[in-house]
C-alpha positions as a Markdown table, in Angstrom:
| # | Residue | x | y | z |
|---|---|---|---|---|
| 1 | Unk | 0.0 | 0.0 | 0.0 |
| 2 | Unk | 1.5 | 3.3 | -1.0 |
| 3 | Unk | 1.8 | 6.3 | 1.3 |
| 4 | Unk | -0.4 | 9.4 | 0.8 |
| 5 | Unk | 1.3 | 12.7 | 0.9 |
| 6 | Unk | 0.6 | 16.4 | 0.2 |
| 7 | Unk | 2.2 | 18.3 | -2.6 |
| 8 | Unk | 2.0 | 22.1 | -2.2 |
| 9 | Unk | 2.7 | 24.3 | -5.2 |
| 10 | Unk | 3.1 | 28.0 | -4.5 |
| 11 | Unk | 3.5 | 30.7 | -7.0 |
| 12 | Unk | 5.2 | 34.0 | -5.9 |
| 13 | Unk | 5.2 | 37.1 | -7.9 |
| 14 | Unk | 7.9 | 39.3 | -6.3 |
| 15 | Unk | 7.7 | 43.1 | -6.3 |
| 16 | Unk | 10.3 | 44.7 | -8.5 |
| 17 | Unk | 13.5 | 45.4 | -6.6 |
| 18 | Unk | 12.9 | 42.9 | -3.8 |
| 19 | Unk | 14.2 | 39.8 | -5.7 |
| 20 | Unk | 17.4 | 39.4 | -3.6 |
| 21 | Unk | 15.6 | 39.9 | -0.3 |
| 22 | Unk | 12.9 | 37.3 | -1.1 |
| 23 | Unk | 15.3 | 34.7 | -2.6 |
| 24 | Unk | 17.7 | 35.0 | 0.4 |
| 25 | Unk | 14.8 | 34.6 | 2.8 |
| 26 | Unk | 13.3 | 31.8 | 0.8 |
| 27 | Unk | 16.7 | 29.9 | 1.0 |
| 28 | Unk | 16.5 | 30.2 | 4.8 |
| 29 | Unk | 12.9 | 29.1 | 4.9 |
| 30 | Unk | 13.6 | 26.1 | 2.7 |
| 31 | Unk | 16.6 | 25.0 | 4.9 |
| 32 | Unk | 14.5 | 25.3 | 8.1 |
| 33 | Unk | 11.5 | 23.6 | 6.5 |
| 34 | Unk | 13.5 | 20.6 | 5.4 |
| 35 | Unk | 14.3 | 20.0 | 9.0 |
| 36 | Unk | 10.6 | 19.6 | 10.0 |
| 37 | Unk | 9.7 | 16.0 | 10.9 |
| 38 | Unk | 6.8 | 15.9 | 8.4 |
| 39 | Unk | 8.5 | 17.6 | 5.5 |
| 40 | Unk | 9.5 | 15.3 | 2.6 |
| 41 | Unk | 11.0 | 18.0 | 0.3 |
| 42 | Unk | 11.1 | 21.8 | -0.1 |
| 43 | Unk | 12.5 | 23.3 | -3.3 |
| 44 | Unk | 12.0 | 26.5 | -5.2 |
| 45 | Unk | 12.7 | 27.6 | -8.7 |
| 46 | Unk | 12.9 | 31.0 | -10.4 |
| 47 | Unk | 11.2 | 31.4 | -13.8 |
| 48 | Unk | 13.9 | 31.8 | -16.5 |
| 49 | Unk | 11.6 | 34.1 | -18.6 |
| 50 | Unk | 10.2 | 36.1 | -15.7 |
| 51 | Unk | 12.7 | 36.5 | -12.9 |
| 52 | Unk | 10.0 | 38.0 | -10.6 |
| 53 | Unk | 8.1 | 34.7 | -10.7 |
| 54 | Unk | 9.1 | 31.9 | -8.3 |
| 55 | Unk | 7.5 | 28.5 | -7.9 |
| 56 | Unk | 7.9 | 26.7 | -4.5 |
| 57 | Unk | 7.4 | 22.9 | -4.4 |
| 58 | Unk | 6.8 | 21.5 | -0.9 |
| 59 | Unk | 5.9 | 17.9 | 0.0 |
| 60 | Unk | 4.6 | 16.8 | 3.4 |
| 61 | Unk | 3.6 | 13.5 | 4.9 |
| 62 | Unk | 0.0 | 14.7 | 5.7 |
| 63 | Unk | -2.3 | 17.6 | 6.5 |
| 64 | Unk | -1.0 | 17.7 | 10.1 |
| 65 | Unk | 2.6 | 18.1 | 8.9 |
| 66 | Unk | 1.6 | 21.0 | 6.6 |
| 67 | Unk | -0.4 | 22.6 | 9.4 |
| 68 | Unk | 2.7 | 22.3 | 11.7 |
| 69 | Unk | 4.8 | 23.9 | 9.0 |
| 70 | Unk | 2.5 | 26.9 | 8.7 |
| 71 | Unk | 2.4 | 27.2 | 12.6 |
| 72 | Unk | 6.2 | 27.0 | 12.9 |
| 73 | Unk | 8.3 | 29.9 | 14.2 |
| 74 | Unk | 10.4 | 30.0 | 11.0 |
| 75 | Unk | 7.3 | 30.3 | 8.9 |
| 76 | Unk | 6.1 | 33.2 | 11.0 |
| 77 | Unk | 9.4 | 35.1 | 11.0 |
| 78 | Unk | 10.6 | 34.3 | 7.5 |
| 79 | Unk | 7.5 | 33.7 | 5.3 |
| 80 | Unk | 5.1 | 36.1 | 7.0 |
| 81 | Unk | 7.5 | 38.9 | 7.9 |
| 82 | Unk | 10.2 | 38.7 | 5.3 |
| 83 | Unk | 8.7 | 37.2 | 2.1 |
| 84 | Unk | 5.0 | 37.8 | 1.9 |
| 85 | Unk | 5.2 | 41.6 | 2.3 |
| 86 | Unk | 7.4 | 41.7 | -0.9 |
| 87 | Unk | 5.0 | 39.8 | -3.1 |
| 88 | Unk | 2.4 | 41.3 | -5.5 |
| 89 | Unk | 0.7 | 37.9 | -5.8 |
| 90 | Unk | 0.8 | 34.6 | -3.9 |
| 91 | Unk | -1.2 | 31.5 | -4.9 |
| 92 | Unk | -1.0 | 28.3 | -2.8 |
| 93 | Unk | -2.4 | 25.1 | -4.3 |
| 94 | Unk | -2.6 | 21.8 | -2.4 |
| 95 | Unk | -2.7 | 18.4 | -4.0 |
| 96 | Unk | -3.0 | 14.9 | -2.5 |
| 97 | Unk | -1.3 | 11.8 | -3.9 |
| 98 | Unk | -4.6 | 10.0 | -3.6 |
């Protein structure tokens, strides 16, 4: 029997001039998130045609692990305070492997 997991796909549109700030903060958020017990992977990619567009790919063991990620201190300090204020758009989509 295969294991069910969540795949989170997040699209960021960064405000012009804030690219370096967001990318540096995102690197810290990714490193911290990868240490969470329920995190299976956390990667991000910058669009080669639109450098202000970033896609974040996160995978968690279950809903509880994703909820724990969103409640973590590093999410509050890095995502909420350092990344989100510099975005013009943020779309979060959640998919289940089942």
